[in-house]
mmCIF file of N, CA and C in Angstrom:
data_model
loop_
_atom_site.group_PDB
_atom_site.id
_atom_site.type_symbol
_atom_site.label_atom_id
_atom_site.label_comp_id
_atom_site.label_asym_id
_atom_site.label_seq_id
_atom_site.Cartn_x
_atom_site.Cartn_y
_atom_site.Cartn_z
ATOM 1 N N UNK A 209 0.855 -1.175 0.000
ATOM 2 C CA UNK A 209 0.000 0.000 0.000
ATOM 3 C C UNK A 209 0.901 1.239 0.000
ATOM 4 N N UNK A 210 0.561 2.052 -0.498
ATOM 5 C CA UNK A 210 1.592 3.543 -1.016
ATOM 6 C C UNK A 210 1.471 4.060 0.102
ATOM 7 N N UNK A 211 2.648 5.044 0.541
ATOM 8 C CA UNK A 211 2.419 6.233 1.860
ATOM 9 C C UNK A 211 2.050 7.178 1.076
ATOM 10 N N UNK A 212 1.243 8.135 1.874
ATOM 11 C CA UNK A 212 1.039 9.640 1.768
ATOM 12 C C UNK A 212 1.560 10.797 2.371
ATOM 13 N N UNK A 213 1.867 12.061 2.367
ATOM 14 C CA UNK A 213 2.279 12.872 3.003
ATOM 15 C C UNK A 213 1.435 13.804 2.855
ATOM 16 N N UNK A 214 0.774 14.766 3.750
ATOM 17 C CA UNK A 214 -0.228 15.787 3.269
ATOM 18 C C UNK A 214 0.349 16.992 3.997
ATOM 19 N N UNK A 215 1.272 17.788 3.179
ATOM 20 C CA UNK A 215 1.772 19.058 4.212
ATOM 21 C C UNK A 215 0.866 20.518 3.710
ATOM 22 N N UNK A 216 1.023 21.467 5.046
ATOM 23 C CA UNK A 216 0.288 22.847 4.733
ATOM 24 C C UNK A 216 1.762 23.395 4.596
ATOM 25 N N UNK A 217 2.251 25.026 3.824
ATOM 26 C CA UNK A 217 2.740 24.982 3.976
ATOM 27 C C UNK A 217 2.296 27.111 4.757
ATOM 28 N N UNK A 218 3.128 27.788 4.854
ATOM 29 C CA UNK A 218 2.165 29.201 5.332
ATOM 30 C C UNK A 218 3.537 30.351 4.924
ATOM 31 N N UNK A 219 2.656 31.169 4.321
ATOM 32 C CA UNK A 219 3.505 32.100 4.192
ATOM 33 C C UNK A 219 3.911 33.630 4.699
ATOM 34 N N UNK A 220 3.060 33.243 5.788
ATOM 35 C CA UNK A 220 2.790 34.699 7.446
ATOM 36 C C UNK A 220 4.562 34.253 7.552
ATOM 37 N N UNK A 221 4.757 35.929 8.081
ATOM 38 C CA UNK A 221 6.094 35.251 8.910
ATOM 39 C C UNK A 221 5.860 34.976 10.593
ATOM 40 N N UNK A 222 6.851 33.289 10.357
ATOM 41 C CA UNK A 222 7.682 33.201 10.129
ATOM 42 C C UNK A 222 7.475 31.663 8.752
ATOM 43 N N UNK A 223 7.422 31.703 7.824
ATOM 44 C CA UNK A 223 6.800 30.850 6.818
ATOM 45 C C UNK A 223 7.488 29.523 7.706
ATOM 46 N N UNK A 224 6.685 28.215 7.071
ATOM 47 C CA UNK A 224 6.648 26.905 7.723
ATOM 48 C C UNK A 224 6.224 26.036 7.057
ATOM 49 N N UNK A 225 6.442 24.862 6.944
ATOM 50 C CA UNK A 225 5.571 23.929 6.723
ATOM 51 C C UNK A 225 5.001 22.857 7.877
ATOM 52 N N UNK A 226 4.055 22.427 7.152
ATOM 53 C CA UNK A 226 3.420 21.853 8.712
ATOM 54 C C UNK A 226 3.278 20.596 8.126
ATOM 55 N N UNK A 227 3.348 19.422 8.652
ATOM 56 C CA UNK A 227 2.768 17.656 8.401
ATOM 57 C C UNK A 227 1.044 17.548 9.047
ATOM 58 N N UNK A 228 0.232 17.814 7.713
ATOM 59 C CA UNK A 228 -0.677 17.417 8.242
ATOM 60 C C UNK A 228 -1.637 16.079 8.439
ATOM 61 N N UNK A 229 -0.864 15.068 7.592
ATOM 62 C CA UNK A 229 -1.752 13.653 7.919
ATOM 63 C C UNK A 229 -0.245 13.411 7.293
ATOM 64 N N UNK A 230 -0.203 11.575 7.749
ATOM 65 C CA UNK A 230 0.806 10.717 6.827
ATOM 66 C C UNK A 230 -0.440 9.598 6.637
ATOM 67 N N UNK A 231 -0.727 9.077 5.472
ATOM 68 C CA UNK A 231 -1.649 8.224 5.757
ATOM 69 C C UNK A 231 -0.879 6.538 4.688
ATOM 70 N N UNK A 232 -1.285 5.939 4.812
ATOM 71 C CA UNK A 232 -1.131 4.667 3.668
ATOM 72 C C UNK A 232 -2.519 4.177 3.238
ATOM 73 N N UNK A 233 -2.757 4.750 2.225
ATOM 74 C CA UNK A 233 -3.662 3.842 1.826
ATOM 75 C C UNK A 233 -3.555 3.903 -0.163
ATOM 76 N N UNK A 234 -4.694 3.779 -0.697
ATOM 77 C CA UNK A 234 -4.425 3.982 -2.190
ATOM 78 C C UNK A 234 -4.543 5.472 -2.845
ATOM 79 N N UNK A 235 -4.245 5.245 -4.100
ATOM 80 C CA UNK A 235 -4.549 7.011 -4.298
ATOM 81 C C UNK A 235 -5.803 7.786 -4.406
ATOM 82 N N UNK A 236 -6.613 7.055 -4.421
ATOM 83 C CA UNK A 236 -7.823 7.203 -4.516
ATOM 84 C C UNK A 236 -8.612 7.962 -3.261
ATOM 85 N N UNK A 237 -7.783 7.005 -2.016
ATOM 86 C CA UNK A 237 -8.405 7.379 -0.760
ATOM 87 C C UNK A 237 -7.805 8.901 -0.471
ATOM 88 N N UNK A 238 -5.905 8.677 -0.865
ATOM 89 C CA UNK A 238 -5.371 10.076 -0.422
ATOM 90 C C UNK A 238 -6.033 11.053 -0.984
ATOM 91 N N UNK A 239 -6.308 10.894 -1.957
ATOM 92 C CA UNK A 239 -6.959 12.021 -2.610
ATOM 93 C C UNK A 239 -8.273 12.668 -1.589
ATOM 94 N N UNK A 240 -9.337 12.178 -1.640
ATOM 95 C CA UNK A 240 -10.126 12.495 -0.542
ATOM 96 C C UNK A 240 -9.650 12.542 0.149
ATOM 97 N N UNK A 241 -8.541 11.625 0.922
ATOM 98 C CA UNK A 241 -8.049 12.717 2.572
ATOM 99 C C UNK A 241 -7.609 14.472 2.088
ATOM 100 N N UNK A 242 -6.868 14.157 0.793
ATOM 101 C CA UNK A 242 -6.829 15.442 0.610
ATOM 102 C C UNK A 242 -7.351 16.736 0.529
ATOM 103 N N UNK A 243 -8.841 15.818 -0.242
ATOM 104 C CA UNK A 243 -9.911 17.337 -0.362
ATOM 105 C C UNK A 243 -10.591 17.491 1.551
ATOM 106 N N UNK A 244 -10.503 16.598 2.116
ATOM 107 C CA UNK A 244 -10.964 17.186 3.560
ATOM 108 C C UNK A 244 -10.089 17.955 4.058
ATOM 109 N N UNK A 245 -8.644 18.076 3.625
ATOM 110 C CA UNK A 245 -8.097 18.682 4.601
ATOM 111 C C UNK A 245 -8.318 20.269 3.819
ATOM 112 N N UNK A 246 -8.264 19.866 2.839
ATOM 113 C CA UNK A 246 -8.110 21.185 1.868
ATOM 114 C C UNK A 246 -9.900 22.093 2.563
ATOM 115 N N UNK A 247 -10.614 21.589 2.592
ATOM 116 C CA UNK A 247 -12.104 22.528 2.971
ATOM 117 C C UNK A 247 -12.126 22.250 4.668
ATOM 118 N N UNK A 248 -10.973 21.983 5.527
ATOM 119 C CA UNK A 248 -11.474 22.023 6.617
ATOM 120 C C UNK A 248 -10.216 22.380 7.712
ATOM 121 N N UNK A 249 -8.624 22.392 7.025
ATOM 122 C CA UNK A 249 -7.802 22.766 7.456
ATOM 123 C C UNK A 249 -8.023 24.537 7.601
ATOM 124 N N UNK A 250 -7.587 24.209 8.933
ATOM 125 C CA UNK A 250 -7.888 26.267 9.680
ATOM 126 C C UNK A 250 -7.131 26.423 11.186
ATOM 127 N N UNK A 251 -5.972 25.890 11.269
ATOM 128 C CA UNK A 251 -5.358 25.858 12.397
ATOM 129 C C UNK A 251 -4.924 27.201 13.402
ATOM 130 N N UNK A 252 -5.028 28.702 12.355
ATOM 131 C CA UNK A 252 -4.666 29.549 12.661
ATOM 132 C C UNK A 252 -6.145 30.502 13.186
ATOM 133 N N UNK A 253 -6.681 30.424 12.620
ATOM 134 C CA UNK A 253 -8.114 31.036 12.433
ATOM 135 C C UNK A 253 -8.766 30.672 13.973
ATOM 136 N N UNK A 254 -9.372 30.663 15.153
ATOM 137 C CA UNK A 254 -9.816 29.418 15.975
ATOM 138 C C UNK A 254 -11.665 30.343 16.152
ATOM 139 N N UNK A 255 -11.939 31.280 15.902
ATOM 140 C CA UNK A 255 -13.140 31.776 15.633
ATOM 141 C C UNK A 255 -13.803 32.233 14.502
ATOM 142 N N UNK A 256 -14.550 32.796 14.293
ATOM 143 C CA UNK A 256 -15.397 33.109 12.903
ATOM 144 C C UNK A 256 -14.637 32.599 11.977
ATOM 145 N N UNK A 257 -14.500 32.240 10.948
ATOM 146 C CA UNK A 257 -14.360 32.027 9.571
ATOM 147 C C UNK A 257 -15.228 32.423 8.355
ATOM 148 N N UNK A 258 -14.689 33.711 7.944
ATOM 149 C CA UNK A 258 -15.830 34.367 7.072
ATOM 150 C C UNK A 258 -15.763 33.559 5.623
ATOM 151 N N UNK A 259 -14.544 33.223 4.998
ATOM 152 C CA UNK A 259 -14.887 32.901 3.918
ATOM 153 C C UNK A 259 -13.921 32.047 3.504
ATOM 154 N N UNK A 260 -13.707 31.048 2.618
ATOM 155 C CA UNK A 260 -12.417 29.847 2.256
ATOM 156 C C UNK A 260 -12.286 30.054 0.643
ATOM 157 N N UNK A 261 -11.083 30.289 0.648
ATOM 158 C CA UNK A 261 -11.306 30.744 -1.071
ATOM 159 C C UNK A 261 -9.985 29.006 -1.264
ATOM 160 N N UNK A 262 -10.586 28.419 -2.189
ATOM 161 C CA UNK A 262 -9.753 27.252 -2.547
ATOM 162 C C UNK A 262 -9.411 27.388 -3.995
ATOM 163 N N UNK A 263 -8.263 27.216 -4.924
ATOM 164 C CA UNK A 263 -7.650 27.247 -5.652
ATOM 165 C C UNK A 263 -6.451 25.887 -6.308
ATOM 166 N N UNK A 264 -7.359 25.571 -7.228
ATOM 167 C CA UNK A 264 -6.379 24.492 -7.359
ATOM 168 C C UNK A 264 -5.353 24.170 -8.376
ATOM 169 N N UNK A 265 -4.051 23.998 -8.622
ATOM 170 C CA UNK A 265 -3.059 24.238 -9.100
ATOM 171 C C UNK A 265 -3.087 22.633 -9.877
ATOM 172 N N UNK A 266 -2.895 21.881 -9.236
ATOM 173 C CA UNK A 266 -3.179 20.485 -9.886
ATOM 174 C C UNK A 266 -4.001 19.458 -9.170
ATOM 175 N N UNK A 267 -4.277 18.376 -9.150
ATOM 176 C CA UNK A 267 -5.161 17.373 -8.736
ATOM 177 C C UNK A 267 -4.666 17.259 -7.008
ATOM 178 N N UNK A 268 -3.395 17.400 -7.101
ATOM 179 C CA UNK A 268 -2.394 17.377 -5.809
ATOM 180 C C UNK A 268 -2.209 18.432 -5.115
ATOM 181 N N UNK A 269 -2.560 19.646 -5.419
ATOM 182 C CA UNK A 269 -1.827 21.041 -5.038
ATOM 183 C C UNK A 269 -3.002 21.728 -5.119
ATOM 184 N N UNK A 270 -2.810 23.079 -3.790
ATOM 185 C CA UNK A 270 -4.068 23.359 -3.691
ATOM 186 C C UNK A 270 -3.458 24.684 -2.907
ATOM 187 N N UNK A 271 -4.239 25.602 -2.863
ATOM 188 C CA UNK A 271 -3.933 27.218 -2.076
ATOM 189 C C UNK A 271 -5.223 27.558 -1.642
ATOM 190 N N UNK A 272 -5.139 27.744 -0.393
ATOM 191 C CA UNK A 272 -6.365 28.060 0.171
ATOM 192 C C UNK A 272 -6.317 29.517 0.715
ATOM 193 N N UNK A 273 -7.086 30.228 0.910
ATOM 194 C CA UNK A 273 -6.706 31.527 1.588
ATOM 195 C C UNK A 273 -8.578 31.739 2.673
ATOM 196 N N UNK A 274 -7.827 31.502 3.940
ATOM 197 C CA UNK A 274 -8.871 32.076 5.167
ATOM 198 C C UNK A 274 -9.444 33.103 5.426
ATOM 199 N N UNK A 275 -10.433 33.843 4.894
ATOM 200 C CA UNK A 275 -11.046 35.069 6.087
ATOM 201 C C UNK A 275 -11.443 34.673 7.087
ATOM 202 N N UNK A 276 -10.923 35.309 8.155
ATOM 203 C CA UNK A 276 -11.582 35.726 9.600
ATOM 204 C C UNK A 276 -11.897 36.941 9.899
ATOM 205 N N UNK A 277 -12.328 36.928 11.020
ATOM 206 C CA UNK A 277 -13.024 38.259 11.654
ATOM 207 C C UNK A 277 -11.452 39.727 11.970
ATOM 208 N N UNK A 278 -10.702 38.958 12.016
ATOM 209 C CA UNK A 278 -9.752 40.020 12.097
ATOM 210 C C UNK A 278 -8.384 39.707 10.917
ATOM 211 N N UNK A 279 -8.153 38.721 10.196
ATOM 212 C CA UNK A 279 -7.294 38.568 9.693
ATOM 213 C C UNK A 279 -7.178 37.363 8.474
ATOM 214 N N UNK A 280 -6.560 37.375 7.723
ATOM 215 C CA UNK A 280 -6.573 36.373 6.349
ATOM 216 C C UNK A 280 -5.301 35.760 6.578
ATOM 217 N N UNK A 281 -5.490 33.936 6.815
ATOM 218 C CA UNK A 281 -4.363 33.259 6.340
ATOM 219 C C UNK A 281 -4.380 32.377 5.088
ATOM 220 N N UNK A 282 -3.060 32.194 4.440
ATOM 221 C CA UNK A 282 -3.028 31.360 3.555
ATOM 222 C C UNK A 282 -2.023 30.347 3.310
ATOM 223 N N UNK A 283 -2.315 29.082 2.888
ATOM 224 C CA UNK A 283 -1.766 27.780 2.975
ATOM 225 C C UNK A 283 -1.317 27.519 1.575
ATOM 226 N N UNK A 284 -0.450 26.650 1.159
ATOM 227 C CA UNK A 284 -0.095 26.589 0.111
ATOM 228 C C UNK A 284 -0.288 23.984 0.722
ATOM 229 N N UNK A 285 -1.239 23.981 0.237
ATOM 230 C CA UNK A 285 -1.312 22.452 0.667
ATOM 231 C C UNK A 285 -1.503 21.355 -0.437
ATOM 232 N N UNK A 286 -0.620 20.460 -0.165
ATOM 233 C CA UNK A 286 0.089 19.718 -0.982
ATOM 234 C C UNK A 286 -0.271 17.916 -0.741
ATOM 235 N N UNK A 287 0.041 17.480 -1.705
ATOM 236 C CA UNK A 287 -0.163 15.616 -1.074
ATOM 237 C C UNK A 287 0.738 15.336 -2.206
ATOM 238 N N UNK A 288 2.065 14.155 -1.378
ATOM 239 C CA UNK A 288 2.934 14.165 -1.491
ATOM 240 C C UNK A 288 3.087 12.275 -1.489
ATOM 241 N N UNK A 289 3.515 11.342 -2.254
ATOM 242 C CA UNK A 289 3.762 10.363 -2.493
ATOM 243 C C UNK A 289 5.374 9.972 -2.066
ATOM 244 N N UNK A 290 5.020 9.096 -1.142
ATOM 245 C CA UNK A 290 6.772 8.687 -0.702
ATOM 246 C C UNK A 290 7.149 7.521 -2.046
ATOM 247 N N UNK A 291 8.313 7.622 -2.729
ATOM 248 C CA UNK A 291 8.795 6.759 -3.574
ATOM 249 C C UNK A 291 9.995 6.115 -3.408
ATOM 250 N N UNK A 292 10.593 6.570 -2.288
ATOM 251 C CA UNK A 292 11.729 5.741 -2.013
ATOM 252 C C UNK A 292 12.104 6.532 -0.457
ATOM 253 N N UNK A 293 12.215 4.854 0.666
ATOM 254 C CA UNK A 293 12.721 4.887 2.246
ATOM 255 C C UNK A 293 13.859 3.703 2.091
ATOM 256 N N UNK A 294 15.283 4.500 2.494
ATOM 257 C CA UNK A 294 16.342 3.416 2.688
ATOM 258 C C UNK A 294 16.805 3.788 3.862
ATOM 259 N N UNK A 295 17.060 2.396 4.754
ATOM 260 C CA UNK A 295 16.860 2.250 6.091
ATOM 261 C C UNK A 295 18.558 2.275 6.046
#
């Protein structure tokens, strides 16, 4: 079964990337893990959420940008296929 990697990445300073799921399953499934994280990832935001603007770059790649009540964040979020672990 394939690994997944699903990172946010942010470009507030101090920019980051974040690990947001590792999952194994097929691509099919990552994919939907992907679109949940993509319409429900908001780690910065923790009240109102006025509006989610989603943008998608490829099937894999995705830019989201948050309104809140006082401030706009934006993610640059990704799903990422491991193809090679040497121990």
């Amino acid at each position: 079964m394939p690994k997944w990697i699903i990172t946010a990445h942010t470009f507030d300073p101090p920019p980051a990337m974040r690990t947001v799921s590792n999952i194994e399953v097929n691509e099919a499934e990552a994919l939907k893990e992907l679109d949940v994280v993509v319409s429900t990832y908001n780690p910065d935001i923790m009240k109102n959420v006025n509006r989610r603007e989603i943008y998608r770059y490829s099937e894999r790649q995705y830019f989201v940008r948050i309104h809140g009540s006082w401030n706009i964040v934006e993610y640059f979020i990704q799903l990422g296929e491991l193809i090679a672990d040497s121990e």
